[in-house]
Coordinates of C-alpha atoms and ligand atoms in Angstrom, one line a residue:
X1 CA 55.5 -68.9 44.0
X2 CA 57.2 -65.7 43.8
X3 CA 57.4 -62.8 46.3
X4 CA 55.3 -60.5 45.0
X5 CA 58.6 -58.2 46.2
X6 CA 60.7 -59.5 44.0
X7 CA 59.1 -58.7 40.5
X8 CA 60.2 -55.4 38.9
X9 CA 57.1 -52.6 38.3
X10 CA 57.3 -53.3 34.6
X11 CA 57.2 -57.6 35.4
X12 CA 54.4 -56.6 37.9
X13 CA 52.5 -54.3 34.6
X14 CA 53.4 -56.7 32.1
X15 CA 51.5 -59.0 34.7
X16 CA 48.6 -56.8 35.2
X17 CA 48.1 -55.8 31.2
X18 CA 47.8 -60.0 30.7
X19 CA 45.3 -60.3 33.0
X20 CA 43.2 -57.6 31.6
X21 CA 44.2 -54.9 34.2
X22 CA 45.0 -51.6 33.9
X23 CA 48.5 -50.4 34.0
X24 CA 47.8 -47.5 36.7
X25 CA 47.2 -50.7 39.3
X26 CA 51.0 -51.2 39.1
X27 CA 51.7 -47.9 41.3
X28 CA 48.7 -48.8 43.7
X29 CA 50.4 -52.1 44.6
X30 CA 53.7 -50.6 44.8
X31 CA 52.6 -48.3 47.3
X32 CA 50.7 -50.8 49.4
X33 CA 54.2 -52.6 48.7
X34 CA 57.0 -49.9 49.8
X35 CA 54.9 -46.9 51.4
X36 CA 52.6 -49.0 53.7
X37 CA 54.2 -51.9 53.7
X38 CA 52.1 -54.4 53.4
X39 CA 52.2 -58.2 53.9
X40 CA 49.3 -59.6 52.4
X41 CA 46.8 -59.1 49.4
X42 CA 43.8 -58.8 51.6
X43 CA 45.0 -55.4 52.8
X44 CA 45.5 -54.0 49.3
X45 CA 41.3 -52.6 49.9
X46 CA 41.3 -50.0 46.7
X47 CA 41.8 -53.1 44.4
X48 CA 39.3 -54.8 43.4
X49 CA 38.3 -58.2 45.1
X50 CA 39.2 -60.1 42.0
X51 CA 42.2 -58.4 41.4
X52 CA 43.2 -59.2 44.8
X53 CA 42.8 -63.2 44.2
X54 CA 44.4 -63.2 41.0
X55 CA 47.2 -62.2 43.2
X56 CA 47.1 -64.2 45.4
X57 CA 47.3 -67.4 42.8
X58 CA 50.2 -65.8 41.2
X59 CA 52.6 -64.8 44.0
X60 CA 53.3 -64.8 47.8
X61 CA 55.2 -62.9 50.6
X62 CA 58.0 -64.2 52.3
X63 CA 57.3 -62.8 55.5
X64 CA 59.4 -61.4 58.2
X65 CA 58.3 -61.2 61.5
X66 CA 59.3 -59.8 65.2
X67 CA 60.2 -62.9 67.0
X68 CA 60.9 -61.3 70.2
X69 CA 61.4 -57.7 71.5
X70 CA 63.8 -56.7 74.7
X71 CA 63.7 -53.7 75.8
X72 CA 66.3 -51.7 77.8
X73 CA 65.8 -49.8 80.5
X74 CA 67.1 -46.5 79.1
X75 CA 64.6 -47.4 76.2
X76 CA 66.3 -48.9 73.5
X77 CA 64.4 -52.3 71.9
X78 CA 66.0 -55.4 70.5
X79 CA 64.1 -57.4 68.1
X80 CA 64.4 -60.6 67.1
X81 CA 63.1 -61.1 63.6
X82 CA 62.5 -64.5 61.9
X83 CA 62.6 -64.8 58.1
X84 CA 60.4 -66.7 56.2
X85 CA 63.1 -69.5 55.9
X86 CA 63.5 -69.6 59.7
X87 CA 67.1 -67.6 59.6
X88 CA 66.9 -64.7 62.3
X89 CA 68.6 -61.6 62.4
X90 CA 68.6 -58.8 65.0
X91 CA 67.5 -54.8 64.7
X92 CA 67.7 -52.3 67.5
X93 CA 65.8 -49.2 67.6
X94 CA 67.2 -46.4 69.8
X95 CA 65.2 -43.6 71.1
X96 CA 67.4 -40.1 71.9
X97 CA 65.1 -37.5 72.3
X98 CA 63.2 -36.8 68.7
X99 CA 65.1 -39.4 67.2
X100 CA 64.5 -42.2 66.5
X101 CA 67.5 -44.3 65.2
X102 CA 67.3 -48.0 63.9
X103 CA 70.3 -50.3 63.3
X104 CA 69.4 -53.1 60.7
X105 CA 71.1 -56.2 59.8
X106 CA 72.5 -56.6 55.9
X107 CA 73.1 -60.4 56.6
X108 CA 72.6 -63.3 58.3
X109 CA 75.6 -63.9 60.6
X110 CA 79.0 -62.7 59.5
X111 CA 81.7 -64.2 57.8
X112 CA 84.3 -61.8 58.6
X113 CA 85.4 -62.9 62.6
X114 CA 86.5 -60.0 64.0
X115 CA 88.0 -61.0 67.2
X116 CA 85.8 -59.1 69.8
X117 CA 82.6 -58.9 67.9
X118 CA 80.0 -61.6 69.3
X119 CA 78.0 -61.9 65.7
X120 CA 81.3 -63.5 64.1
X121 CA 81.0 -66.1 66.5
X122 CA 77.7 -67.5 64.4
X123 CA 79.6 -67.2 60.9
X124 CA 78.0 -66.8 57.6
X125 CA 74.6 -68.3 56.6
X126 CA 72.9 -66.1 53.9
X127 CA 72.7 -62.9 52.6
X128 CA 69.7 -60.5 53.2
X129 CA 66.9 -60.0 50.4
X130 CA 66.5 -56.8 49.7
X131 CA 63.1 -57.2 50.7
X132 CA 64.0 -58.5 54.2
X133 CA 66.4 -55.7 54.9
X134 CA 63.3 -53.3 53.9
X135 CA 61.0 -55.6 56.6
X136 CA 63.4 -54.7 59.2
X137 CA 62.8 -51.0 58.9
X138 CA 59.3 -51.3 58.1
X139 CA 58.4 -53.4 61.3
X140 CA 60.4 -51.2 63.6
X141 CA 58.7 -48.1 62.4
X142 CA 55.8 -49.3 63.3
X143 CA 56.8 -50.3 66.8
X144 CA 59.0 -46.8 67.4
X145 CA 55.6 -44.9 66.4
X146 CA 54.1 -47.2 69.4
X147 CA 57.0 -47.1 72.0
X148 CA 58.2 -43.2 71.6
X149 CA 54.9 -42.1 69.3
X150 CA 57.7 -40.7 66.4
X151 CA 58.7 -42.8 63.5
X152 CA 62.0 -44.0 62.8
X153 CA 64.5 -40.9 62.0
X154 CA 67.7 -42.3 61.4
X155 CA 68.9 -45.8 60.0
X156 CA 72.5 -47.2 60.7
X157 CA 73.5 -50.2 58.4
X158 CA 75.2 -51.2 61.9
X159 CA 73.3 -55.0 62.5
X160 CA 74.6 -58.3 61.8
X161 CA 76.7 -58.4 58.5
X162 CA 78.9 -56.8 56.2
X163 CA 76.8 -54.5 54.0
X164 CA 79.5 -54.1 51.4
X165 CA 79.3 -58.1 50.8
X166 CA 75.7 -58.0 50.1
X167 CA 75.9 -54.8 47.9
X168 CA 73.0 -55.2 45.5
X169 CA 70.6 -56.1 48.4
X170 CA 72.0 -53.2 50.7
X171 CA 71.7 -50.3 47.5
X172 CA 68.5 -51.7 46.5
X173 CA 67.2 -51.7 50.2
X174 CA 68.7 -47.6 50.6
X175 CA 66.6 -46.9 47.1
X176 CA 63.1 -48.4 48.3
X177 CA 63.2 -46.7 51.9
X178 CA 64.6 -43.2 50.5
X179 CA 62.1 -43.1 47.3
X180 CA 59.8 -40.1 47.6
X181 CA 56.9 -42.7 46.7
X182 CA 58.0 -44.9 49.6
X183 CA 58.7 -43.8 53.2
X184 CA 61.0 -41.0 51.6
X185 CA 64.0 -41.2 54.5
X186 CA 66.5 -38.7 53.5
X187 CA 69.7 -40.4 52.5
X188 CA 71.6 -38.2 55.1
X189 CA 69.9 -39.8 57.7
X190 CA 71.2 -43.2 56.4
X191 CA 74.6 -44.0 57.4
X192 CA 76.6 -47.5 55.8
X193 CA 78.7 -48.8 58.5
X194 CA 81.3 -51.3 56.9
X195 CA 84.7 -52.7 58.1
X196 CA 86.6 -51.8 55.2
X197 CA 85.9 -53.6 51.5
X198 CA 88.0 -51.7 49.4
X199 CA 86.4 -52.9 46.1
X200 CA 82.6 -52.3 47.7
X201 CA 84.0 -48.5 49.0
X202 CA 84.6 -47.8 45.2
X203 CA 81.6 -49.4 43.9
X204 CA 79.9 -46.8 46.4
X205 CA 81.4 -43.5 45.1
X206 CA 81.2 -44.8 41.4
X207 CA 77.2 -45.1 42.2
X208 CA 77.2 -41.8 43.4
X209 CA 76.5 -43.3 47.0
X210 CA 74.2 -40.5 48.7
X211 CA 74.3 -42.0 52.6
X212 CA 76.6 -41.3 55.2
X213 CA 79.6 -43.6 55.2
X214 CA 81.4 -45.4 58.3
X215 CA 84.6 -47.6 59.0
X216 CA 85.0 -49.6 61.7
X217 CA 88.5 -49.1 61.5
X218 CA 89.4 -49.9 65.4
X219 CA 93.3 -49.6 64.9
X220 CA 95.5 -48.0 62.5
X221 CA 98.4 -50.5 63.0
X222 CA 98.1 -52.7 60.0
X223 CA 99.7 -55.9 61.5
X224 CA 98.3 -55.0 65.1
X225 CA 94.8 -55.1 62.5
X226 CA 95.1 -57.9 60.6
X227 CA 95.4 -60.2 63.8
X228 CA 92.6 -59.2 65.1
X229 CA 90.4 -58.3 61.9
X230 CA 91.8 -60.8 59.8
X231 CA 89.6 -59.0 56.5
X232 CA 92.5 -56.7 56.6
X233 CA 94.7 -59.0 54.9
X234 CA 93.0 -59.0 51.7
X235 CA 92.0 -55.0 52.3
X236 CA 94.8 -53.8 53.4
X237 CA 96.2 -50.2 54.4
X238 CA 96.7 -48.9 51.0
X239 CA 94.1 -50.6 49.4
X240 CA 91.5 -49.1 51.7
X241 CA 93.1 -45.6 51.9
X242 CA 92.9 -45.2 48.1
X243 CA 89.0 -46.4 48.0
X244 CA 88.3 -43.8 50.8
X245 CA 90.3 -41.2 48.8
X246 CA 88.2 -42.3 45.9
X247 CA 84.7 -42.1 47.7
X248 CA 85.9 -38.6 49.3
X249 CA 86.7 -36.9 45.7
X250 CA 84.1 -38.2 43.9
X251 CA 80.9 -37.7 46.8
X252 CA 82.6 -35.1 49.0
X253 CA 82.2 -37.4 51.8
X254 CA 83.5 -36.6 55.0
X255 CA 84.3 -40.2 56.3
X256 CA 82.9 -41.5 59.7
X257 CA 86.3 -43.5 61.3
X258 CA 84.7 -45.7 63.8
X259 CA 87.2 -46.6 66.6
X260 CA 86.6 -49.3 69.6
X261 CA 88.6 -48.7 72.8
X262 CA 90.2 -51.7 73.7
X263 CA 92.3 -51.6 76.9
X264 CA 96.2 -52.3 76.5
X265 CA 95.3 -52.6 72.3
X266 CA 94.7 -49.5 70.7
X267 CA 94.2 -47.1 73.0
X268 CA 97.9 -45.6 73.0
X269 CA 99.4 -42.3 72.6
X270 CA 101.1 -43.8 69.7
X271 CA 98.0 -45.8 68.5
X272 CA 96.5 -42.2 68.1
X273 CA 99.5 -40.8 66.3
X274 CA 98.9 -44.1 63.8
X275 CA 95.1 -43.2 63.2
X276 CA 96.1 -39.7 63.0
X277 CA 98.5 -40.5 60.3
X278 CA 96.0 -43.2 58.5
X279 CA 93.3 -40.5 58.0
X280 CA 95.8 -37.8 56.4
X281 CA 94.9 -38.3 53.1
X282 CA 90.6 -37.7 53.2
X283 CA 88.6 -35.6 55.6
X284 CA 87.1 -38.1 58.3
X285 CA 85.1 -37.5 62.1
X286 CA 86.2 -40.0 64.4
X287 CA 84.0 -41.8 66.6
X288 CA 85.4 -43.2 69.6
X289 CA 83.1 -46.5 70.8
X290 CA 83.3 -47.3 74.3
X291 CA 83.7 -51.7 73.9
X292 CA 80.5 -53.6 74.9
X293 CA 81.4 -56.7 76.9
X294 CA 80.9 -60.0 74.7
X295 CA 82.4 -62.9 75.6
X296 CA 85.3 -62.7 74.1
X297 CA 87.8 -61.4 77.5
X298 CA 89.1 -58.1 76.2
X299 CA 88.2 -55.1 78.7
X300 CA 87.6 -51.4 77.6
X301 CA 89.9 -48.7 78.0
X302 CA 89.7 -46.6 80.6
X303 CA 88.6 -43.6 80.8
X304 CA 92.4 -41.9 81.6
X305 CA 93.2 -43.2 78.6
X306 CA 90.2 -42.3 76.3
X307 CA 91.5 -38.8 77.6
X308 CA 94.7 -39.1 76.5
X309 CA 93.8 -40.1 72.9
X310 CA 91.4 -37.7 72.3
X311 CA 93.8 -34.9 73.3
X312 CA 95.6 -36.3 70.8
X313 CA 93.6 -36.1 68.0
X314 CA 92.5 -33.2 69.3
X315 CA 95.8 -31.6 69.2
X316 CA 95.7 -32.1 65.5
X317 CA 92.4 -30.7 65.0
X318 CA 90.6 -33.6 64.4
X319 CA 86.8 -34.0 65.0
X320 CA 86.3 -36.6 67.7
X321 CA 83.2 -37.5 69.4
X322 CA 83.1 -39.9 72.5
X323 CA 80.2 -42.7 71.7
X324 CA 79.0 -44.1 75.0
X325 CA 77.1 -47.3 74.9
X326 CA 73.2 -47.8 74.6
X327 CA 71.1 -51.1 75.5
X328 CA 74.1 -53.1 77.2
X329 CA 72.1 -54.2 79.8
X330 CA 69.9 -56.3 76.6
X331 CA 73.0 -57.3 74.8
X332 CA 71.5 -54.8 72.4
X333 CA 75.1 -52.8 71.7
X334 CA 77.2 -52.4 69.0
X335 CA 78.9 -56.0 68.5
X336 CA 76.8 -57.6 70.9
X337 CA 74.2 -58.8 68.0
X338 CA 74.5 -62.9 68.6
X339 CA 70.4 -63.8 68.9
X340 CA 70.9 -64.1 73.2
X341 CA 68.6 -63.1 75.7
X342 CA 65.5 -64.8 76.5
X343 CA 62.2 -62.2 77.1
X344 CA 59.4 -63.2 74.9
X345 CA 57.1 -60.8 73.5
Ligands
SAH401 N1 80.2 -55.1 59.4 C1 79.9 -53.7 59.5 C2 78.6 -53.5 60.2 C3 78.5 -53.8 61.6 S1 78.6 -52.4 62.6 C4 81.1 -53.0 60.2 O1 82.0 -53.7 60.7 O2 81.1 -51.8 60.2 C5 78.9 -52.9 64.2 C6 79.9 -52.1 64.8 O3 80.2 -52.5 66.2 C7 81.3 -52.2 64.1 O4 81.9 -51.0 64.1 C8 82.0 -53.2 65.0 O5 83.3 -53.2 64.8 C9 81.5 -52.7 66.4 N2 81.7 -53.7 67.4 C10 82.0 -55.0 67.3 N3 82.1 -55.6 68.5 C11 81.9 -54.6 69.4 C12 81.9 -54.6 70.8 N4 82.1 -55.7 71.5 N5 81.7 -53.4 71.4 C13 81.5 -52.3 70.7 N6 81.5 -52.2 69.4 C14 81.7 -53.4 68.7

């Protein structure tokens, strides 16, 4: 059977008209769907009793469910989620005063191996359903109105996954949770977090792309990049630089440049002259990410030479911000998302 989720509204009316239903049903059960999000039929309590079990013999719900929550002790929850297929994925919500910001997987696993990020380590299995990536949010709202009594203000596409591979899924997700008859987020406080898919940049500003947009760019050296992150061989410098051009005249995006501080790798006087010179040609605001340990052996900068850097870029009047860490202590931080730690619910 079919995930009730997956049908279009005018399947789910062509549906309802069949059955000898009225049409206006179709926006009931979309709101019970996408604005209340709910997981079964018998929920759905303005529809009629008979509606409800012709329903239920015509489609299902793949259901996603919290597995497991962590929480840290400056607040921020990890949750384990189990799809209805038994893949798992990871969410984090992090509290910071009235906000409320949740990162959401796009995939299950990665395929991409960047050298010091621990969800690589699991590789590829599936992409998200739209549906799923939309489960994610809706099941952490309901814990962040619980755990900090506000709902969720902010969503980072910053989980397991490369959003720009799973495009469809990843737009279709932004549409449901900013649509004035769903939860209505505004798409400002949505930001895509993606390591650099030239092709999936340009698909973004040819949509018109509304949400903020991030780029784990980590070092400006190409080479230095490639061996590290091998995607940059098939995206490389120019290729990326011109899709960010793109995106930047056709949305006015200021670009987010996400960059990890690795000791001894990027962290340079000269490494910041390179990003200096690799964000010449669009407006950007760089965010400087203290590392998160993982297993993989590098070590973070320290903090002499975070200094140095950002005096740098300062120097050339570029926006920096310094990103310290949340939920390490869980294994709950940026590139830390591998399924560990062992508290049950
Ligand atoms: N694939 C997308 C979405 C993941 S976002 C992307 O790359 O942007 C997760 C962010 O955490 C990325 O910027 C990633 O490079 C960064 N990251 C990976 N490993 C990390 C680590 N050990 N410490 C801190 N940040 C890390």
């Amino acid at each position: 059977m079919e995930d009730i989720r997956h049908i279009t509204a005018e399947q789910l009316t062509e549906f309802l008209l069949q059955n000898g239903e009225k049409k206006f049903r179709t926006a009931q059960i979309e709101e019970w769907l996408w604005k209340r999000g709910a997981l079964t039929f018998g929920e759905m309590t303005n529809l009629s009793v008979a509606l409800r079990q012709l329903l239920e013999q015509h489609f299902t719900f793949q259901r996603t469910a919290i597995e497991r929550r962590v929480q840290s002790s400056d607040g921020t929850a990890k949750y384990l989620f189990t799809l209805h297929d038994g893949c798992q994925v990871e969410g984090v919500l992090i509290p910071s005063g009235q906000r409320v910001t949740a990162c959401i997987s796009s995939q299950v696993g990665c395929a991409l191996k960047c050298a010091f990020c621990a969800t690589g380590t699991l590789g590829f299995t599936r992409n998200l359903h739209f549906s799923e990536i939309f489960d994610q949010y809706m099941l952490m709202n309901r814990e962040a109105e619980q755990l900090y009594g506000h709902a969720i203000s902010n969503i980072v596409y910053m989980g397991m996954g490369e959003p720009l591979l799973n495009y469809e899924n990843v737009m279709e997700s932004v549409r449901l949770i900013t649509a004035p008859a769903g939860p209505g987020l505004s798409p400002s406080r949505i930001t895509l977090s993606t390591v650099g898919i030239a092709e999936g940049i340009r698909r973004l500003a040819d949509d018109g792309f509304k949400p903020e947009v991030a780029l784990s760019l980590h070092c400006a050296d190409e080479l230095k990049r490639s061996l590290r992150m091998p995607v940059t061989r098939s995206n490389n410098f120019a290729m990326l630089q011109d899709a960010l051009r793109y995106l930047h005249e056709k949305t006015g995006k200021r670009i987010t440049i996400e960059y990890l501080m690795l000791k001894g790798w990027n962290d340079s006087v000269e490494d910041a002259r390179k990003l200096f010179r690799f964000c010449m040609p669009f407006p950007v605001k760089i965010n400087l990410i203290e590392y998160n340990a993982t297993d993989s052996g590098y070590e973070k900068s320290p903090e002499e030479n975070v200094q140095r850097f950002v005096a740098f870029l300062e120097s050339k009047n570029m926006v920096v911000n310094i990103r310290h860490s949340r939920g390490q202590d869980i294994d709950a931080a940026c590139g830390q998302l591998a399924k560990k730690g062992e508290t049950r619910l």
